[in-house]
Coordinates of C-alpha atoms in Angstrom, one line a residue:
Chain A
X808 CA 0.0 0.0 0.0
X809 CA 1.5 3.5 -0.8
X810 CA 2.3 5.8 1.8
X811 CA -0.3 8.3 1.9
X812 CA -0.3 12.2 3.9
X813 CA -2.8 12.6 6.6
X814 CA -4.5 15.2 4.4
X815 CA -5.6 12.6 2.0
X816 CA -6.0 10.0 4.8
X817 CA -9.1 12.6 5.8
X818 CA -10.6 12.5 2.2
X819 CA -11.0 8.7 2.3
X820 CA -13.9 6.8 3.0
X821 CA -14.5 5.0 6.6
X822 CA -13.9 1.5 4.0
X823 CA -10.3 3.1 2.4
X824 CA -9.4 4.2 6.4
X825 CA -9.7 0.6 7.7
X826 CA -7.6 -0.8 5.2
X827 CA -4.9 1.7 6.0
X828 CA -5.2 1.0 9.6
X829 CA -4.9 -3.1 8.5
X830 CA -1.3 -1.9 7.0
X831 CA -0.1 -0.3 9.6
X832 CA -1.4 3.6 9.6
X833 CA -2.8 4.1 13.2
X834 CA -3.7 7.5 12.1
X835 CA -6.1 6.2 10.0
X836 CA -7.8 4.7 13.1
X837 CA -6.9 8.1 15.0
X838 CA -9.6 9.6 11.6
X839 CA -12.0 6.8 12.6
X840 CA -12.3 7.7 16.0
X841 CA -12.4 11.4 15.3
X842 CA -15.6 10.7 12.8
X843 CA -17.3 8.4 15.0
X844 CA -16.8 9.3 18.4
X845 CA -20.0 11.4 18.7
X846 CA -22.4 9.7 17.0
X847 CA -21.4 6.2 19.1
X848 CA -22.1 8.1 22.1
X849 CA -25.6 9.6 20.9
X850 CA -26.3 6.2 20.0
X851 CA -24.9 4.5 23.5
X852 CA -26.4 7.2 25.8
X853 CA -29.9 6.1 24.5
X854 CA -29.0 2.4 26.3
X855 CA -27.2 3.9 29.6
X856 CA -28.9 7.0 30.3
X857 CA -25.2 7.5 32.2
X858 CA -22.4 10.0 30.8
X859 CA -20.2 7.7 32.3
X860 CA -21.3 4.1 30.9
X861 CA -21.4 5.6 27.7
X862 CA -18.2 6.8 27.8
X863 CA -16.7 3.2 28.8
X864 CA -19.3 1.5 26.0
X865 CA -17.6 3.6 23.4
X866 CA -14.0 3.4 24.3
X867 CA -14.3 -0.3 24.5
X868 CA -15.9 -0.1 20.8
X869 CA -13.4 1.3 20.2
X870 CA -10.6 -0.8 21.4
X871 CA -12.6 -3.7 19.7
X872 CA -12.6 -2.1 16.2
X873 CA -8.3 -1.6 17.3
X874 CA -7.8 -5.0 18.6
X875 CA -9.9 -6.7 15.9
X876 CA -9.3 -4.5 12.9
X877 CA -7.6 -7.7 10.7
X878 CA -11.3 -8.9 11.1
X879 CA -12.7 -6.6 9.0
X880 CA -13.6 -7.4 5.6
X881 CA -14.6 -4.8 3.3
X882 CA -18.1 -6.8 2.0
X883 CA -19.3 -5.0 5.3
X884 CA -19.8 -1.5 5.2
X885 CA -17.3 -0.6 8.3
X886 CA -20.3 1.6 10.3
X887 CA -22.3 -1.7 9.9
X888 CA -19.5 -3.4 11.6
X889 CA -18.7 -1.0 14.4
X890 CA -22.4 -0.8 15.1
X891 CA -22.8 -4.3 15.3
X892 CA -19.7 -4.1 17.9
X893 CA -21.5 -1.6 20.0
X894 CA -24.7 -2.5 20.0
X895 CA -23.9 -6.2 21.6
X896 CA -21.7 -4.1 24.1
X897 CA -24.7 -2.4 25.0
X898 CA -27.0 -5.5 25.6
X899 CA -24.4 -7.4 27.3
X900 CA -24.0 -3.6 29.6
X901 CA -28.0 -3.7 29.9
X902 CA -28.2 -7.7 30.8
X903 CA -25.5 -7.5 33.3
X904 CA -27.5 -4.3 35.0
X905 CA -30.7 -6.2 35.1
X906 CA -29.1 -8.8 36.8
X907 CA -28.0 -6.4 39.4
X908 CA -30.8 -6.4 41.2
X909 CA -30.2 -5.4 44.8
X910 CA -28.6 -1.9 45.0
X911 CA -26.9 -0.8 48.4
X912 CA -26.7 3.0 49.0
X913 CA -26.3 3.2 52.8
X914 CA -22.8 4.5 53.9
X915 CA -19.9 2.4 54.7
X916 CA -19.0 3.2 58.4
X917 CA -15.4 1.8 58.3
X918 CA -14.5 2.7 55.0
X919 CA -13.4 6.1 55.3
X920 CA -13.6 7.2 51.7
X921 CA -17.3 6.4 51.5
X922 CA -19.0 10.0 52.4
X923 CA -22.5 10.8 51.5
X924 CA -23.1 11.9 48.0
X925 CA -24.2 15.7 47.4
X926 CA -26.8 16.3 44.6
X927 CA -26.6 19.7 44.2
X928 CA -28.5 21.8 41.2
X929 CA -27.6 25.2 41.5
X930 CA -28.4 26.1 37.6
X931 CA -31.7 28.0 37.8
X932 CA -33.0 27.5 34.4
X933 CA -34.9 30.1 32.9
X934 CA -38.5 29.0 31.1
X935 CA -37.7 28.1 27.7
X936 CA -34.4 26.0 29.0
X937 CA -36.8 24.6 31.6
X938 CA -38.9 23.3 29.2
X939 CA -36.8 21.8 27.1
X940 CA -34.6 20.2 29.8
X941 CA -38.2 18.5 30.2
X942 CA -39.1 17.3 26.7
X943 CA -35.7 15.7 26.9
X944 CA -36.6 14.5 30.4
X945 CA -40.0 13.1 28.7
X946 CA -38.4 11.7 25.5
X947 CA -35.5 9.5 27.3
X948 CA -37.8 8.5 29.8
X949 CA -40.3 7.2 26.4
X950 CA -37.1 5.7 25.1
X951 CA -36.5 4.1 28.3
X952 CA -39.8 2.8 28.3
X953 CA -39.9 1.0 24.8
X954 CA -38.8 -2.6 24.4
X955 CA -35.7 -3.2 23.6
X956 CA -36.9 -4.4 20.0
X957 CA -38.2 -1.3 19.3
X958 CA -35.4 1.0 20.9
X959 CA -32.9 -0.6 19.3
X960 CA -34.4 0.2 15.4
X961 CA -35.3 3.6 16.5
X962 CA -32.3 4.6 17.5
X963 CA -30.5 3.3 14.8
X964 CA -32.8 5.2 12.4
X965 CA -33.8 8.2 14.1
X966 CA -31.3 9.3 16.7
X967 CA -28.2 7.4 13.9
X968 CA -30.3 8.3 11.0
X969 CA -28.6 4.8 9.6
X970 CA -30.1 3.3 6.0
X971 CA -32.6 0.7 6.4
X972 CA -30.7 -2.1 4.8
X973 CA -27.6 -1.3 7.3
X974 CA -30.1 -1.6 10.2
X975 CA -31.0 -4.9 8.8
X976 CA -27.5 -6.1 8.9
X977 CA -26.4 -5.0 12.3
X978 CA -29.8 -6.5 13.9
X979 CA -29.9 -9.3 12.0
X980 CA -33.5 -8.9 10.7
X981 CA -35.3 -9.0 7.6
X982 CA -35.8 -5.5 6.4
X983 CA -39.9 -6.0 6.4
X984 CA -39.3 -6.7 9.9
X985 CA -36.9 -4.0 10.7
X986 CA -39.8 -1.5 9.2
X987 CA -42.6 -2.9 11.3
X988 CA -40.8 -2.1 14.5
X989 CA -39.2 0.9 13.5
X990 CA -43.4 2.0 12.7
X991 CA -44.7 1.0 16.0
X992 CA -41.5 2.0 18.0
X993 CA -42.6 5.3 16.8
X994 CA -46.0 5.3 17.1
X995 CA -45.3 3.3 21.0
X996 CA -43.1 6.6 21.5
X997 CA -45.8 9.7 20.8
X998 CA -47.7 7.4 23.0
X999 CA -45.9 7.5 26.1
X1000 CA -44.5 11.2 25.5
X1001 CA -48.1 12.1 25.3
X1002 CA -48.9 10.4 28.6
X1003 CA -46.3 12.2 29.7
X1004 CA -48.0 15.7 28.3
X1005 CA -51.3 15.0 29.0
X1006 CA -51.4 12.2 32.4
X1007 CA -55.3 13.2 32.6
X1008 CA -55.6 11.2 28.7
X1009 CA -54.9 7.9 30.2
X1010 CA -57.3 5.3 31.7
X1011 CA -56.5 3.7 34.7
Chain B
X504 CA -52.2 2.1 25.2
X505 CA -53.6 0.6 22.0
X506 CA -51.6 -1.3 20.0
X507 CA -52.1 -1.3 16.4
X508 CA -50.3 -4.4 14.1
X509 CA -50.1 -3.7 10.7
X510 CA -46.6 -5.7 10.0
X511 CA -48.2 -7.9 8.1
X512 CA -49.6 -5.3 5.6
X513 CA -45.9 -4.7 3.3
X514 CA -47.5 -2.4 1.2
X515 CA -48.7 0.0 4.4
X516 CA -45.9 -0.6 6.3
X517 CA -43.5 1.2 3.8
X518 CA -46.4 3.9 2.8
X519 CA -46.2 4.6 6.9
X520 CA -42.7 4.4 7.0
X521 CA -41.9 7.1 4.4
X522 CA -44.9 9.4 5.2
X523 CA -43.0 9.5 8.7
X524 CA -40.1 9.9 6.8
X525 CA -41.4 12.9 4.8
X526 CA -40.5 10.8 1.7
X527 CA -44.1 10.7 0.0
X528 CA -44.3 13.4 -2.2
X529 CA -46.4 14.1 -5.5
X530 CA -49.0 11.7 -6.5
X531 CA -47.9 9.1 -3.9
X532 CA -48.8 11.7 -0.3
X533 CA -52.2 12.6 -2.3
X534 CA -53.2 8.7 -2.6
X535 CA -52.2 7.9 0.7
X536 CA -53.7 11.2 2.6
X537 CA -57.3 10.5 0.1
X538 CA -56.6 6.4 1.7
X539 CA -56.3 7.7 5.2
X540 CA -59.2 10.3 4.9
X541 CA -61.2 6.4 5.2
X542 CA -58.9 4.1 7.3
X543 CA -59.0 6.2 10.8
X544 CA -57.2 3.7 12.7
X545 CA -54.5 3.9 10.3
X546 CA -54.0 7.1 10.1
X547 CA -54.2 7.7 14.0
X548 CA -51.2 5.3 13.9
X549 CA -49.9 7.2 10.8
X550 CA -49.9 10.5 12.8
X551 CA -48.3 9.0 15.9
X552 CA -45.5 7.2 13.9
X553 CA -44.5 10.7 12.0
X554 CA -44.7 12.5 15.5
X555 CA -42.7 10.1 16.9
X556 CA -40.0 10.1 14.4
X557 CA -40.0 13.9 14.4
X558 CA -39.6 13.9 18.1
X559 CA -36.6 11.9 18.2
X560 CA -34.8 13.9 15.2
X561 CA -34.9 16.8 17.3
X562 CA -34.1 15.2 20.3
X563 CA -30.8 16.9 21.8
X564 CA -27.2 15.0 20.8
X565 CA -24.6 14.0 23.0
X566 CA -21.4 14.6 22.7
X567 CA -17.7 13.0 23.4
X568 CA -16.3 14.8 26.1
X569 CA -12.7 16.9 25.3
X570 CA -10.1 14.7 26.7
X571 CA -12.1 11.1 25.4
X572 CA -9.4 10.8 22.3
X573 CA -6.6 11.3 24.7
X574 CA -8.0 8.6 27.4
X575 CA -8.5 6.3 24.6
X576 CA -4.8 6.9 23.0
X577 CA -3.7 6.1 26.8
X578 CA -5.4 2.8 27.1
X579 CA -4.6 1.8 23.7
X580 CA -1.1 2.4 24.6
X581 CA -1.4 0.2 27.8
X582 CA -2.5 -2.5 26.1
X583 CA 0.4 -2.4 23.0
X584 CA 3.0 -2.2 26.1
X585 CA 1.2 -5.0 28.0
X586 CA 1.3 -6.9 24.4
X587 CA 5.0 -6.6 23.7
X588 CA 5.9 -7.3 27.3
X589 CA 4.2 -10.7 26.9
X590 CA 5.9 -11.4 24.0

């Protein structure tokens, strides 16, 4: 493979990066991260709701896509392949959490380090912020909500605003099926963010 | 909450899916808005599934935090050291 200046290493496609990282050119991967970085945590938060879980869900895609980069083969496109990383990251995250069932939050009297935790809030937000800050609140709290069948094709098309045929691929599903949920994922969603609006509209 | 299947309708389940998409345009919104003027149940679900989809679009985006390439680099390069002194 000819050597190549990171200014052209930039113009190439996420496909044309991996196989320069394959041969040896970690800036490639150091491009790969830079591109992706964002939109695997906007895609991670939506399984964590936690800054920090996200954070450790997308550096360890990202030390799989490093360790395993002589797995790749370019018949995949290589977001299909990252995704597919991640999003069994996230439902081995989310499996071990529900098995986690018993949470203890009471102090440790002989452990020394263990103080009580301050939650503080002193940002007083002005109306419009305050409203938004609770859309948001409604809308992860509806994404929460939706089964894990339907979260995960939503996300993927709405929040990752992936193709249809790569969602297919990364969640192994025929694309008819992939539609389906993707329709009443939605539809589940206005739902609950309208329960949310309008608590009065539901019956008991 | 009322749960509406139409997955095995193909046909409505792509006319659904690019009306939320904003996709229809032309000839093909005009059938499908004259179609849903008679199918209520379908377009309540039709309605819901745009709303839905618009929601999330705008929904806020989260971002790496400044020092997340650098934290990386450093646990990348713990792991090539710990590889080589294995070797």
């Amino acid at each position: 493979m000819e050597s190549i200046s990171k200014k052209k290493l930039q113009q190439c496609s996420d496909e044309d990066l991996m196989e320069y990282f394959q041969a040896g050119y970690e800036q490639a991967f150091n491009i790969l991260v830079s591109r992706f970085k964002d939109r695997l945590h906007n895609f991670l938060y939506r399984y964590t709701h936690d800054h920090q879980d996200c954070e450790d869900l997308v550096q360890e895609t990202f030390l799989r896509v490093y360790r395993s980069r002589h797995s790749y083969e370019r018949i995949a496109k290589f977001s299909t392949w990252m995704y597919t990383i991640a999003l069994n990251l996230a439902k081995s995250l989310y499996k071990k959490k529900k098995r986690m069932t018993t949470v203890t939050i009471h102090k440790d009297e002989s452990d020394p380090e263990d103080r009580p935790m301050k939650l503080e809030d002193t940002d007083i937000l002005q109306d419009d912020s305050l409203h938004e800050k609770m859309c948001m609140d409604h809308l992860e709290k509806a994404l929460n909500k939706l089964s894990d069948d339907f979260k995960e094709v939503v996300v993927l098309r709405d929040v990752q605003q992936l193709a249809y045929d790569e969602i297919a691929e990364i969640t192994d599903l025929p694309m008819g099926t992939v539609k389906s949920r993707i329709n009443r994922g939605r539809a589940q969603l206005q739902d609950l963010l309208e329960s949310y609006v309008y608590p009065e509209t539901i019956s008991a | 909450m009322e749960t509406v299947d139409y997955a095995n309708d193909r046909q409505l389940n792509e006319f659904i899916i690019d009306f939320s998409d904003g996709n229809l345009d032309g000839i093909e919104l005009q059938v499908f808005n004259e179609y849903l003027k008679f199918a209520n149940p379908v377009r309540a679900f039709a309605l819901k599934a745009k709303e839905g989809c618009q929601a999330l679009r705008n929904h806020y985006k989260v971002k790496a935090a400044d020092d997340f390439e650098e934290k990386l680099a450093r646990r990348i390069a713990e792991e090539n050291k710990n590889l080589v002194e294995s070797e």
